[in-house]
Coordinates of C-alpha atoms in Angstrom, one line a residue:
X1 CA 4.2 37.4 -12.6
X2 CA 1.3 35.1 -13.5
X3 CA 1.0 36.6 -17.0
X4 CA 4.5 35.2 -17.7
X5 CA 3.6 31.7 -16.5
X6 CA 3.1 29.2 -19.5
X7 CA 0.1 27.7 -17.7
X8 CA -1.0 25.6 -20.7
X9 CA 2.5 24.2 -21.1
X10 CA 2.6 23.4 -17.4
X11 CA -0.7 21.4 -17.6
X12 CA 0.7 19.6 -20.7
X13 CA 3.9 18.8 -18.9
X14 CA 2.1 17.4 -15.8
X15 CA 0.1 15.0 -18.0
X16 CA 3.2 13.9 -20.0
X17 CA 5.3 13.5 -16.9
X18 CA 2.6 11.6 -14.9
X19 CA 1.9 9.3 -17.8
X20 CA 5.5 9.0 -19.0
X21 CA 4.3 9.4 -22.6
X22 CA 3.6 12.2 -25.0
X23 CA 1.1 10.0 -26.8
X24 CA -1.0 9.2 -23.7
X25 CA -0.8 12.8 -22.6
X26 CA -2.2 13.9 -26.0
X27 CA -5.1 11.4 -25.6
X28 CA -5.9 12.7 -22.1
X29 CA -5.8 16.3 -23.2
X30 CA -7.6 15.7 -26.5
X31 CA -4.8 17.2 -28.6
X32 CA -2.2 15.8 -31.0
X33 CA 1.2 14.4 -29.9
X34 CA 2.8 17.1 -32.0
X35 CA 0.9 19.7 -29.9
X36 CA 2.2 18.1 -26.7
X37 CA 5.8 18.0 -28.0
X38 CA 5.5 21.7 -29.0
X39 CA 4.2 22.7 -25.5
X40 CA 7.0 20.8 -23.8
X41 CA 9.7 22.4 -25.9
X42 CA 8.1 25.8 -25.2
X43 CA 8.3 25.1 -21.5
X44 CA 11.9 23.8 -21.7
X45 CA 12.9 26.9 -23.6
X46 CA 11.2 29.1 -21.0
X47 CA 13.0 27.3 -18.1
X48 CA 16.3 26.8 -19.9
X49 CA 16.4 23.2 -18.9
X50 CA 15.6 19.8 -20.4
X51 CA 12.6 18.2 -18.6
X52 CA 12.5 14.9 -20.5
X53 CA 15.1 12.4 -21.8
X54 CA 13.7 11.3 -25.2
X55 CA 14.1 7.6 -25.8
X56 CA 13.0 5.1 -28.5
X57 CA 10.3 3.6 -26.3
X58 CA 9.1 6.8 -24.7
X59 CA 10.3 9.5 -22.4
X60 CA 11.8 9.6 -18.9
X61 CA 12.1 12.6 -16.6
X62 CA 15.4 14.4 -16.0
X63 CA 16.2 15.6 -12.5
X64 CA 14.8 19.1 -13.2
X65 CA 11.7 17.4 -14.7
X66 CA 11.1 15.2 -11.6
X67 CA 11.4 18.3 -9.3
X68 CA 9.0 20.3 -11.5
X69 CA 6.5 17.4 -11.6
X70 CA 6.3 17.2 -7.8
X71 CA 5.5 20.9 -7.5
X72 CA 3.1 21.1 -10.5
X73 CA 1.2 18.0 -9.7
X74 CA 0.6 19.2 -6.1
X75 CA -0.4 22.7 -7.3
X76 CA -2.9 21.3 -9.8
X77 CA -4.4 19.1 -7.0
X78 CA -4.7 22.2 -4.8
X79 CA -6.5 24.1 -7.6
X80 CA -8.9 21.3 -8.1
X81 CA -9.6 21.1 -4.4
X82 CA -10.2 24.9 -4.3
X83 CA -12.7 24.6 -7.1
X84 CA -14.4 21.7 -5.4
X85 CA -14.8 23.9 -2.3
X86 CA -16.7 26.4 -4.4
X87 CA -19.3 23.8 -5.5
X88 CA -19.9 21.5 -2.4
X89 CA -21.1 18.0 -3.2
X90 CA -21.4 14.7 -1.3
X91 CA -18.2 12.9 -0.8
X92 CA -15.8 15.7 -0.1
X93 CA -15.0 14.1 3.2
X94 CA -13.9 10.8 1.6
X95 CA -10.4 9.3 1.5
X96 CA -10.0 6.4 -0.9
X97 CA -7.5 3.8 0.2
X98 CA -6.3 0.9 -1.9
X99 CA -4.7 -2.2 -0.3
X100 CA -4.8 -6.0 -0.4
X101 CA -7.8 -8.0 0.7
X102 CA -5.9 -9.6 3.5
X103 CA -4.4 -6.4 4.9
X104 CA -7.8 -4.7 4.8
X105 CA -9.6 -7.6 6.5
X106 CA -7.1 -8.6 9.1
X107 CA -5.4 -5.3 10.1
X108 CA -7.0 -2.1 8.7
X109 CA -10.7 -2.6 9.1
X110 CA -10.6 -3.7 12.7
X111 CA -8.7 -0.5 13.5
X112 CA -10.9 2.0 11.5
X113 CA -13.1 2.6 14.5
X114 CA -10.3 4.6 16.1
X115 CA -10.0 6.7 12.9
X116 CA -13.8 7.4 12.8
X117 CA -13.7 8.3 16.5
X118 CA -11.0 10.9 15.8
X119 CA -12.5 12.1 12.5
X120 CA -16.3 11.6 12.6
X121 CA -16.8 13.7 9.4
X122 CA -14.5 11.5 7.3
X123 CA -15.3 8.3 5.4
X124 CA -12.7 5.7 4.4
X125 CA -13.6 4.2 1.0
X126 CA -11.7 0.9 0.7
X127 CA -10.5 -0.5 -2.7
X128 CA -9.4 -4.0 -1.7
X129 CA -7.6 -5.5 -4.6
X130 CA -4.4 -7.3 -5.6
X131 CA -4.1 -4.9 -8.6
X132 CA -1.4 -2.3 -8.2
X133 CA -3.0 1.1 -8.7
X134 CA -0.8 3.8 -10.3
X135 CA -1.3 6.7 -8.0
X136 CA 0.1 9.2 -10.4
X137 CA -2.4 8.3 -13.0
X138 CA -5.5 7.4 -11.0
X139 CA -6.6 10.6 -9.2
X140 CA -9.6 8.8 -7.6
X141 CA -7.3 7.0 -5.2
X142 CA -5.7 9.0 -2.3
X143 CA -3.5 6.4 -0.5
X144 CA -2.1 3.0 -1.2
X145 CA -0.8 0.5 1.3
X146 CA 1.3 -2.0 -0.5
X147 CA 3.3 -5.1 0.5
X148 CA 7.0 -5.4 -0.1
X149 CA 9.4 -4.0 -2.6
X150 CA 11.1 -0.7 -2.8
X151 CA 9.3 2.7 -2.7
X152 CA 8.2 3.6 -6.3
X153 CA 9.8 6.8 -7.7
X154 CA 7.8 9.9 -7.6
X155 CA 5.6 8.9 -4.6
X156 CA 5.6 9.9 -1.0
X157 CA 6.1 7.1 1.6
X158 CA 5.2 8.6 5.0
X159 CA 5.0 5.3 6.9
X160 CA 6.0 1.6 6.9
X161 CA 5.5 -1.4 9.1
X162 CA 7.8 -4.4 9.0
X163 CA 6.7 -8.0 9.6
X164 CA 8.2 -11.3 10.7
X165 CA 6.8 -14.8 10.4
X166 CA 6.1 -17.3 13.1
X167 CA 4.0 -20.4 13.5
X168 CA 0.6 -20.1 15.2
X169 CA -2.4 -22.3 16.2
X170 CA -5.2 -22.6 18.7
X171 CA -4.0 -23.4 22.3
X172 CA -5.2 -27.0 21.7
X173 CA -3.4 -27.3 18.4
X174 CA -0.2 -25.9 19.9
X175 CA -0.3 -28.4 22.7
X176 CA -1.0 -31.3 20.3
X177 CA 1.9 -30.2 18.0
X178 CA 4.3 -30.7 20.9
X179 CA 3.4 -34.4 20.9
X180 CA 2.8 -35.3 17.2
X181 CA 3.5 -33.9 13.7
X182 CA 0.8 -31.3 13.0
X183 CA -1.1 -30.4 9.8
X184 CA 0.5 -27.4 8.2
X185 CA -1.6 -24.6 6.7
X186 CA 0.0 -22.8 3.7
X187 CA -1.0 -19.8 1.7
X188 CA -1.2 -20.9 -2.0
X189 CA -0.6 -17.6 -3.7
X190 CA 2.7 -17.1 -1.9
X191 CA 3.6 -20.8 -1.8
X192 CA 7.0 -20.5 -3.2
X193 CA 8.1 -18.1 -0.5
X194 CA 5.9 -19.0 2.5
X195 CA 5.8 -22.8 2.2
X196 CA 8.9 -23.8 0.3
X197 CA 11.3 -21.2 1.9
X198 CA 9.5 -19.8 4.9
X199 CA 8.4 -23.1 6.4
X200 CA 11.9 -24.6 5.8
X201 CA 13.6 -21.6 7.4
X202 CA 11.3 -21.8 10.4
X203 CA 11.6 -25.5 10.9
X204 CA 15.4 -25.3 10.6
X205 CA 15.5 -22.6 13.2
X206 CA 13.2 -24.5 15.4
X207 CA 15.1 -27.8 15.0
X208 CA 12.0 -29.6 13.7
X209 CA 11.7 -32.2 10.9
X210 CA 8.0 -31.5 10.1
X211 CA 8.8 -31.2 6.3
X212 CA 10.5 -34.6 6.1
X213 CA 8.6 -37.3 4.2
X214 CA 5.1 -36.3 3.2
X215 CA 3.8 -33.7 5.6
X216 CA 0.0 -33.0 5.7
X217 CA -0.5 -29.6 4.2
X218 CA -3.7 -27.6 3.6
X219 CA -3.5 -24.8 1.0
X220 CA -5.6 -21.6 1.0
X221 CA -5.4 -18.8 -1.6
X222 CA -5.6 -15.9 0.8
X223 CA -4.0 -15.2 4.2
X224 CA -7.3 -14.4 5.9
X225 CA -8.6 -17.9 4.8
X226 CA -5.5 -19.5 6.2
X227 CA -5.8 -17.7 9.5
X228 CA -9.5 -18.6 9.7
X229 CA -8.5 -22.3 9.1
X230 CA -6.0 -22.0 12.0
X231 CA -8.6 -20.4 14.3
X232 CA -10.9 -23.3 13.4
X233 CA -8.3 -25.7 14.7
X234 CA -7.3 -27.2 11.3
X235 CA -3.6 -27.0 12.0
X236 CA -0.7 -24.7 12.4
X237 CA -0.1 -21.7 10.1
X238 CA 3.0 -19.8 9.2
X239 CA 1.7 -16.3 9.5
X240 CA 2.8 -12.7 9.4
X241 CA 3.1 -10.9 12.8
X242 CA 1.0 -8.1 11.3
X243 CA -1.8 -10.3 10.1
X244 CA -2.0 -12.5 13.2
X245 CA -1.7 -9.7 15.8
X246 CA -5.4 -9.4 16.6
X247 CA -6.0 -13.1 16.8
X248 CA -3.1 -13.5 19.2
X249 CA -4.3 -10.5 21.2
X250 CA -7.7 -12.0 21.7
X251 CA -6.3 -15.4 22.5
X252 CA -7.7 -17.2 19.5
X253 CA -4.2 -18.1 18.4
X254 CA -0.9 -18.5 20.2
X255 CA 2.6 -18.9 18.8
X256 CA 4.3 -22.3 18.7
X257 CA 7.9 -21.7 19.9
X258 CA 7.5 -17.9 20.3
X259 CA 11.2 -17.1 20.0
X260 CA 11.6 -18.7 16.6
X261 CA 10.8 -16.3 13.8
X262 CA 11.9 -15.7 10.2
X263 CA 12.1 -12.3 8.6
X264 CA 9.4 -11.0 6.3
X265 CA 8.9 -7.8 4.3
X266 CA 7.0 -4.6 5.1
X267 CA 3.8 -2.7 4.3
X268 CA 4.4 0.8 2.9
X269 CA 1.9 3.7 2.9
X270 CA 2.1 5.7 -0.4
X271 CA 0.5 8.7 -1.9
X272 CA 1.1 11.0 -4.8
X273 CA 2.9 14.3 -4.1
X274 CA 0.3 16.9 -3.2
X275 CA -2.4 14.4 -2.3
X276 CA -1.2 14.6 1.3
X277 CA -2.6 18.1 1.5
X278 CA -6.2 16.9 0.7
X279 CA -7.8 17.2 4.2
X280 CA -9.3 13.6 4.5
X281 CA -6.1 12.1 3.1
X282 CA -4.0 14.2 5.5
X283 CA -6.1 13.0 8.5
X284 CA -5.8 9.3 7.4
X285 CA -2.0 9.6 6.8
X286 CA -1.4 11.1 10.2
X287 CA -3.6 8.4 11.9
X288 CA -2.1 5.4 10.2
X289 CA 1.4 6.7 10.9
X290 CA 0.5 6.7 14.6
X291 CA -1.1 3.2 14.2
X292 CA 2.1 1.8 12.6
X293 CA 4.2 3.4 15.3
X294 CA 2.0 1.8 18.0
X295 CA 2.3 -1.6 16.2
X296 CA 6.1 -1.3 16.2
X297 CA 6.0 -0.4 19.8
X298 CA 7.4 3.2 19.1
X299 CA 4.5 4.8 21.0
X300 CA 1.2 3.7 22.7
X301 CA -2.0 3.7 20.7
X302 CA -4.9 5.1 22.6
X303 CA -7.9 2.7 22.7
X304 CA -11.4 4.0 22.1
X305 CA -13.5 4.6 25.2
X306 CA -16.9 3.1 25.6

């Protein structure tokens, strides 16, 4: 059976399908684009099915091609992991997770103690960045936690957590805001959505005219900076229910008009097909799915014992 498998063609197909380019696949494999094209045609002839749609600006996968990529990509990962097991080295218990600075600082890191308590032999290596990592091309990253948008094609999305937005401040700032117009804290990098639209939606729902005239607004570039400003008593912040949950739970912040909220987006957990079988990644994915369920109220999340 294995003698009949065009293994070299499958490896070439995986690179071309993952990179969506015969040219880039040739560079990765150190062969010519003609050689890549020849291997793809050999594989298509072997299978009796077209795997790529050739276009002027590159190639796209056909339905059979997408199905084959999911299987072949996972199989090559399994082979690589089996070879790693034969030559043990430091770091085999590491899961690399990419996410935004704010989500890492305000939600993920405070909860990682529970993961380490369940999996003392694993290490979570955080890649906090606003850059979107291509999981199909960057094999060094196991899991991505991204904000908003649709699920990218070709990736697994085992968990998601939706947010809403409310207004929060210290207990003293919330009491003062009931008597006088407060200073508003805005996130600069999402100003068009959070300040221009989100604040207006929230004020309209709350029946408040805080944005009339020239409101006092303090801008910060990151959500965790804005929340720290609110915790320091600088004003009221329009914040994600996800990002503010710990500060509310500890009493540092409290909602102003708790029943008034505006819809937000969601955080999605993503990984490349086959990567979920990597033991540290599998452990992390199962753990964060439970954490998301607990945050949604689907199930209780056990607290670590002292």
